[in-house]
Coordinates of C-alpha atoms and ligand atoms in Angstrom, one line a residue:
M1 CA 55.7 16.8 10.9
S2 CA 52.7 14.3 11.1
T3 CA 53.8 10.9 11.2
T4 CA 51.6 8.1 8.8
Y5 CA 51.3 4.7 10.4
D6 CA 50.4 1.7 8.4
S7 CA 48.9 0.1 10.8
T8 CA 45.4 0.7 12.2
P9 CA 44.2 2.5 15.0
A10 CA 42.1 -0.5 16.5
A11 CA 45.5 -2.5 16.1
D12 CA 47.0 0.6 18.1
G13 CA 44.5 0.8 20.7
F14 CA 42.8 4.1 19.3
R15 CA 39.2 4.6 19.2
M16 CA 36.7 7.1 17.4
P17 CA 35.0 9.1 20.3
G18 CA 31.3 9.7 20.4
E19 CA 30.6 13.2 19.2
F20 CA 29.0 14.0 22.7
E21 CA 32.2 13.4 24.3
P22 CA 34.2 16.6 25.2
H23 CA 36.2 18.2 22.2
E24 CA 39.2 20.9 22.0
G25 CA 38.1 22.1 18.9
C26 CA 36.2 21.9 15.7
W27 CA 37.1 22.5 11.9
M28 CA 35.3 24.1 9.0
I29 CA 35.6 25.2 5.7
W30 CA 34.6 28.7 4.0
P31 CA 32.1 28.2 1.2
E32 CA 32.7 29.9 -2.2
R33 CA 32.3 28.0 -5.3
P34 CA 29.4 29.4 -7.3
D35 CA 28.1 26.4 -9.2
N36 CA 27.3 25.1 -5.6
W37 CA 26.5 28.3 -3.4
R38 CA 24.2 31.0 -4.8
L39 CA 25.4 34.4 -5.4
G40 CA 28.9 33.5 -5.6
G41 CA 28.4 31.9 -1.9
K42 CA 27.6 35.2 -0.1
P43 CA 24.4 34.1 1.7
A44 CA 26.2 30.8 2.5
Q45 CA 29.3 32.6 4.1
E46 CA 26.8 34.4 6.5
A47 CA 25.1 31.2 7.3
F48 CA 28.6 29.4 7.8
A49 CA 30.0 32.4 9.7
A50 CA 26.7 32.1 12.0
V51 CA 27.7 28.3 12.8
A52 CA 31.2 29.2 13.4
A53 CA 30.0 32.0 16.0
A54 CA 27.6 29.7 17.3
I55 CA 29.9 26.8 18.2
H56 CA 33.1 28.7 19.1
P57 CA 32.0 29.7 22.7
S58 CA 31.8 25.8 22.9
D59 CA 34.7 24.6 20.9
P60 CA 37.4 26.8 19.4
V61 CA 36.7 27.1 15.7
T62 CA 39.2 26.9 13.0
M63 CA 38.5 28.2 9.5
A64 CA 39.9 27.0 6.2
V65 CA 39.6 29.5 3.9
S66 CA 41.0 30.0 0.3
A67 CA 43.9 32.4 -0.3
A68 CA 41.4 34.8 -2.3
Q69 CA 38.8 34.5 0.5
F70 CA 41.2 35.0 3.4
E71 CA 41.0 38.7 4.4
H72 CA 37.2 38.8 3.8
A73 CA 36.5 35.7 5.8
R74 CA 38.9 37.2 8.6
G75 CA 37.0 40.0 8.7
V76 CA 33.7 39.1 9.3
L77 CA 34.3 36.0 11.4
P78 CA 34.8 36.5 15.2
A79 CA 37.8 37.2 16.4
G80 CA 38.3 34.3 18.2
V81 CA 37.9 31.9 15.3
R82 CA 41.2 30.9 13.9
V83 CA 41.6 31.3 10.2
V84 CA 44.2 29.2 8.2
E85 CA 44.8 29.4 4.4
M86 CA 43.7 26.3 2.5
T87 CA 43.0 25.1 -1.0
T88 CA 39.6 22.5 -0.9
D89 CA 37.2 21.8 -3.7
D90 CA 34.5 22.9 -1.5
S91 CA 33.4 23.1 2.0
W92 CA 32.1 19.8 3.5
M93 CA 34.6 19.1 6.9
R94 CA 32.5 16.5 7.9
D95 CA 33.3 14.5 4.7
V96 CA 36.6 15.6 3.7
G97 CA 38.2 16.3 6.8
P98 CA 39.9 13.4 9.4
S99 CA 37.9 11.4 11.6
F100 CA 39.8 11.8 14.7
V101 CA 41.0 8.8 17.2
V102 CA 41.8 8.9 20.5
N103 CA 43.8 6.3 23.1
G104 CA 43.5 6.0 26.5
A105 CA 47.4 7.3 27.0
G106 CA 46.0 10.9 25.9
E107 CA 47.2 10.7 22.2
R108 CA 45.1 11.8 19.4
R109 CA 45.7 10.8 15.6
G110 CA 43.2 11.2 12.7
V111 CA 41.8 8.7 9.9
D112 CA 42.1 10.1 6.3
W113 CA 39.5 8.1 4.2
V114 CA 39.8 8.2 0.5
F115 CA 37.3 10.7 -1.1
N116 CA 35.5 10.6 -4.3
A117 CA 33.0 13.6 -4.1
W118 CA 30.2 11.5 -3.0
G119 CA 30.4 9.1 -6.1
G120 CA 33.1 9.5 -8.4
M121 CA 32.3 9.7 -12.2
E122 CA 29.2 7.8 -11.2
G123 CA 26.9 10.2 -10.0
G124 CA 29.5 12.3 -8.0
L125 CA 28.7 15.7 -7.4
Y126 CA 31.9 17.3 -8.8
W127 CA 35.1 17.0 -10.8
P128 CA 38.0 17.5 -9.8
W129 CA 38.2 16.6 -5.9
D130 CA 41.8 16.2 -5.8
S131 CA 42.0 19.3 -3.3
D132 CA 39.4 17.7 -1.1
D133 CA 41.0 14.4 -1.0
L134 CA 44.1 16.5 0.6
V135 CA 42.0 18.0 3.2
A136 CA 42.1 15.8 6.0
R137 CA 46.2 15.2 5.6
K138 CA 46.6 19.0 6.0
V139 CA 44.5 19.4 9.1
L140 CA 46.4 16.5 10.6
E141 CA 49.7 18.5 9.9
I142 CA 48.4 21.6 11.5
E143 CA 47.0 19.6 14.6
A144 CA 50.5 17.8 14.7
A145 CA 48.4 14.7 14.8
G146 CA 49.3 11.0 13.4
R147 CA 47.7 10.0 10.3
Y148 CA 45.9 6.7 9.1
R149 CA 45.2 6.5 5.5
A150 CA 41.9 4.2 5.0
P151 CA 42.0 2.1 2.2
I152 CA 38.2 2.8 1.4
V153 CA 36.4 5.3 0.2
L154 CA 34.5 7.0 2.9
E155 CA 33.0 10.7 3.8
G156 CA 32.5 11.1 7.4
G157 CA 28.9 12.3 7.3
S158 CA 28.2 8.7 6.4
I159 CA 29.3 7.1 9.7
H160 CA 28.0 7.8 13.4
V161 CA 29.8 6.0 16.4
D162 CA 28.7 5.8 19.9
G163 CA 32.5 5.6 21.3
E164 CA 31.9 2.2 22.8
G165 CA 32.3 0.0 19.8
T166 CA 29.0 0.7 17.7
V167 CA 29.1 2.1 14.3
L168 CA 25.8 3.5 12.3
T169 CA 25.6 3.7 9.1
T170 CA 23.6 3.5 6.0
E171 CA 23.3 0.6 3.2
E172 CA 22.5 3.1 0.6
C173 CA 25.6 5.0 0.9
L174 CA 28.3 2.4 2.2
L175 CA 27.1 -0.2 -0.1
N176 CA 26.6 2.0 -3.3
H177 CA 28.4 0.8 -6.4
N178 CA 30.0 4.2 -6.9
R179 CA 32.2 4.1 -3.5
N180 CA 33.8 0.4 -3.1
P181 CA 32.4 -1.6 -5.5
S182 CA 35.1 -4.2 -5.0
L183 CA 34.1 -4.9 -1.3
S184 CA 31.8 -6.9 0.2
R185 CA 29.6 -6.0 3.1
E186 CA 31.8 -7.9 5.4
R187 CA 34.9 -6.2 4.1
I188 CA 33.4 -3.1 4.8
E189 CA 32.4 -3.8 8.2
E190 CA 36.1 -5.1 8.9
T191 CA 37.5 -2.0 7.8
L192 CA 35.1 0.5 9.6
C193 CA 35.8 -1.5 12.9
A194 CA 39.6 -1.5 12.3
F195 CA 39.6 2.4 11.3
L196 CA 37.3 3.5 14.1
G197 CA 38.0 1.3 16.9
A198 CA 34.7 -0.6 16.9
E199 CA 33.2 -3.8 17.1
K200 CA 29.9 -3.5 15.6
V201 CA 28.4 -2.2 12.6
L202 CA 24.4 -0.8 12.4
W203 CA 23.1 -0.8 9.2
L204 CA 20.1 1.4 8.4
G205 CA 18.5 1.1 4.9
A206 CA 18.1 4.3 3.1
G207 CA 19.2 7.7 4.1
S208 CA 16.9 11.0 4.1
F209 CA 14.8 11.1 0.7
N210 CA 16.6 12.8 -2.4
D211 CA 20.0 13.4 -0.3
E212 CA 22.6 14.0 -2.8
T213 CA 25.2 12.3 -0.6
D214 CA 23.5 8.5 -1.3
G215 CA 22.0 8.9 1.9
H216 CA 24.6 9.7 4.5
V217 CA 23.5 8.8 8.1
D218 CA 24.3 12.2 9.4
N219 CA 21.4 13.7 7.8
L220 CA 18.8 10.7 9.1
C221 CA 19.7 9.5 12.5
C222 CA 22.6 10.0 15.1
F223 CA 24.0 9.0 18.3
V224 CA 23.0 11.5 21.3
R225 CA 24.8 9.2 23.8
P226 CA 25.3 5.4 23.9
G227 CA 22.4 3.7 23.5
V228 CA 20.2 6.5 22.4
V229 CA 19.5 7.8 19.0
A230 CA 17.7 10.6 17.0
L231 CA 15.9 9.6 13.8
H232 CA 14.2 12.2 11.1
W233 CA 10.5 11.6 11.0
T234 CA 7.6 12.3 9.6
D235 CA 4.1 10.8 10.1
D236 CA 2.5 11.6 6.8
P237 CA 2.2 8.4 4.9
A238 CA 1.9 10.1 1.7
D239 CA 5.3 11.7 2.0
P240 CA 8.3 10.0 0.4
Q241 CA 10.5 10.1 3.8
H242 CA 7.9 8.2 5.6
A243 CA 8.4 4.8 4.4
I244 CA 12.1 5.5 4.7
S245 CA 11.7 6.5 8.4
V246 CA 9.5 3.6 9.5
D247 CA 12.3 1.1 7.7
A248 CA 15.1 3.1 10.0
L249 CA 12.7 2.7 13.1
A250 CA 12.0 -1.0 12.5
R251 CA 15.8 -1.8 12.2
L252 CA 16.5 0.3 15.2
E253 CA 14.2 -1.5 17.6
G254 CA 15.5 -4.8 16.5
M255 CA 19.2 -3.8 17.0
T256 CA 21.3 -4.0 19.9
D257 CA 24.8 -2.2 20.2
A258 CA 28.0 -3.4 20.5
R259 CA 27.5 -3.8 24.3
G260 CA 24.0 -5.3 23.9
R261 CA 22.1 -2.6 24.6
S262 CA 18.6 -2.1 22.9
L263 CA 18.6 1.6 21.3
E264 CA 16.0 4.1 22.3
V265 CA 14.8 6.1 19.5
H266 CA 13.6 9.5 19.7
K267 CA 11.9 11.2 16.6
L268 CA 12.7 14.8 15.4
P269 CA 10.1 16.0 13.1
M270 CA 10.6 16.7 9.5
P271 CA 10.8 20.3 8.1
G272 CA 8.6 21.4 4.9
P273 CA 8.9 19.3 2.5
L274 CA 11.4 22.0 1.5
L275 CA 11.3 23.0 -2.3
I276 CA 14.3 25.2 -4.3
S277 CA 12.6 28.2 -5.2
E278 CA 13.0 30.1 -8.8
E279 CA 15.1 32.8 -7.3
E280 CA 17.7 30.4 -5.1
S281 CA 17.9 28.4 -8.5
R282 CA 18.7 31.3 -10.5
G283 CA 21.3 32.2 -8.3
V284 CA 23.5 29.2 -8.6
D285 CA 26.1 29.1 -11.7
Q286 CA 24.6 25.8 -13.6
I287 CA 27.5 24.5 -14.5
E288 CA 27.6 20.9 -16.7
G289 CA 29.3 18.1 -14.6
T290 CA 28.0 19.4 -11.0
M291 CA 25.1 19.3 -9.3
P292 CA 22.2 21.0 -10.9
R293 CA 20.1 23.2 -8.3
L294 CA 16.9 23.4 -10.3
P295 CA 13.2 25.1 -9.2
G296 CA 11.0 22.7 -7.5
D297 CA 13.7 20.1 -6.5
R298 CA 13.2 18.7 -3.0
L299 CA 15.8 19.6 -0.4
A300 CA 16.9 17.0 1.8
G301 CA 16.2 19.2 5.0
S302 CA 16.6 17.4 8.6
Y303 CA 16.9 18.6 12.1
A304 CA 19.1 15.3 12.8
N305 CA 22.1 17.3 11.0
F306 CA 23.0 19.1 14.2
Y307 CA 26.5 19.5 15.7
I308 CA 27.1 18.4 19.6
G309 CA 29.6 20.6 20.8
T310 CA 31.0 20.3 24.3
S311 CA 28.6 22.5 26.0
R312 CA 26.3 23.9 23.1
V313 CA 24.1 21.8 20.6
V314 CA 24.0 23.7 17.3
Y315 CA 21.0 22.9 15.1
P316 CA 19.7 24.3 12.0
L317 CA 16.5 26.4 11.6
L318 CA 14.7 25.1 8.7
D319 CA 10.9 25.5 8.9
E320 CA 9.3 28.2 11.3
R321 CA 6.3 25.5 11.6
T322 CA 8.7 23.1 13.2
D323 CA 12.0 24.7 14.3
D324 CA 10.6 25.2 17.6
D325 CA 9.7 21.6 18.3
A326 CA 12.9 20.4 17.0
G327 CA 14.7 22.7 19.6
A328 CA 12.6 21.3 22.4
I329 CA 13.5 17.8 21.6
L330 CA 16.9 18.7 21.4
E331 CA 16.6 20.3 24.7
G332 CA 15.0 17.4 26.1
L333 CA 17.7 15.0 24.9
F334 CA 21.0 17.6 25.7
P335 CA 19.9 18.4 29.3
G336 CA 23.4 20.0 30.3
R337 CA 24.0 21.7 27.0
E338 CA 22.4 24.9 25.7
V339 CA 20.7 24.1 22.1
V340 CA 21.3 27.1 19.6
G341 CA 19.4 27.2 16.3
V342 CA 21.0 28.8 13.1
P343 CA 19.6 29.4 9.8
G344 CA 20.0 26.3 8.0
R345 CA 18.5 27.2 4.7
E346 CA 21.6 28.6 2.7
I347 CA 23.5 25.6 3.9
L348 CA 20.8 23.1 2.9
L349 CA 20.5 24.7 -0.7
G350 CA 24.3 23.5 -1.0
G351 CA 23.2 20.0 -0.1
G352 CA 24.0 19.5 3.6
N353 CA 23.7 21.4 7.0
V354 CA 25.3 22.1 10.1
H355 CA 26.7 18.6 10.8
C356 CA 27.9 18.3 7.5
I357 CA 30.4 21.2 7.5
T358 CA 31.7 20.8 10.9
Q359 CA 34.4 18.3 12.4
Q360 CA 35.3 17.9 16.1
V361 CA 38.4 17.2 17.4
P362 CA 38.2 15.4 20.2
R363 CA 39.9 15.8 23.5
A364 CA 42.6 13.3 23.9
Ligands
LIG1 O1 25.8 15.0 4.5 C1 26.9 15.6 4.1 N1 27.8 15.2 5.4 C2 27.2 16.7 3.6 C3 26.6 16.9 2.0 C4 27.6 17.3 1.2 C5 26.9 17.8 0.1 C6 28.0 18.3 -0.9 N2 27.0 19.2 -2.1

């Protein structure tokens, strides 16, 4: 049984490691809901299977799958991928899974954040979300890891940590009235530090343009290692992403992390602009109360949405004009790791990418 602790990770000597630290595994969820994934989820399932296959040699993957899809998923996923039955509302393990924390004695526990489907009844992406809100707890049971239930609405994609005391996030998301309207910026900082074992929160402004998560940082900027970040960037002043990235760069250049270091910033080119096609839109069941997927809508495509595995970095292929450049930049940033591109368009059509659908289990 997984014990639930009433204290906080910081008080108990735990911290969330940076994603670039070694992992013991990686969790994902199989996509299937037809009002988010086109054609009953079939193209997305192929994309998720490719992500799992790319990560598995680096970090053993566990796929959570509904009872209805169990046999199909088991059949198409690589034999080494562990498939477990789990009820979920959709397939965003970064956001609904636990944020794992570790201590110096080799113990691993998990933070179970309150989940409200990216905004609850004020702009949230679907209702109900009660099955998603149980996912972190179920994962912690299977991992036999202790649990902290954090008293704050938060998705894992809205934070990045450097493992050395620094948290990176955005005002657009964490200060949004549809997450924690009664909490001040200071109270949110205190809660993040207490539950991530951190000391300093670095605030960016807005997230990527038209990001349906209300600006998750994982689609804009991430730590490559302590003191080094990668930033989603376009040089085109006419593109709405430009002002957002310029503001983020200015903030990053003016900041120091928890250890007092200035940040080294590396720019990742923006793919596209990428828009939903007529055919892609037609394939989604348009249901009132869920996110509409309309032709011509701008997609929040970003190469910053990559996964850092122990021996591999897995990033989304989104635009043949920029894929190779993004891959080459990532190769330069991660010299000890193999950089692998996987088709990202079908994941992007559902509203996120490789980072959003994965959750690392750090080595304890
Ligand atoms: O950015 C993420 N971490 C998740 C994206 C979720 C999109 C839901 N449709």
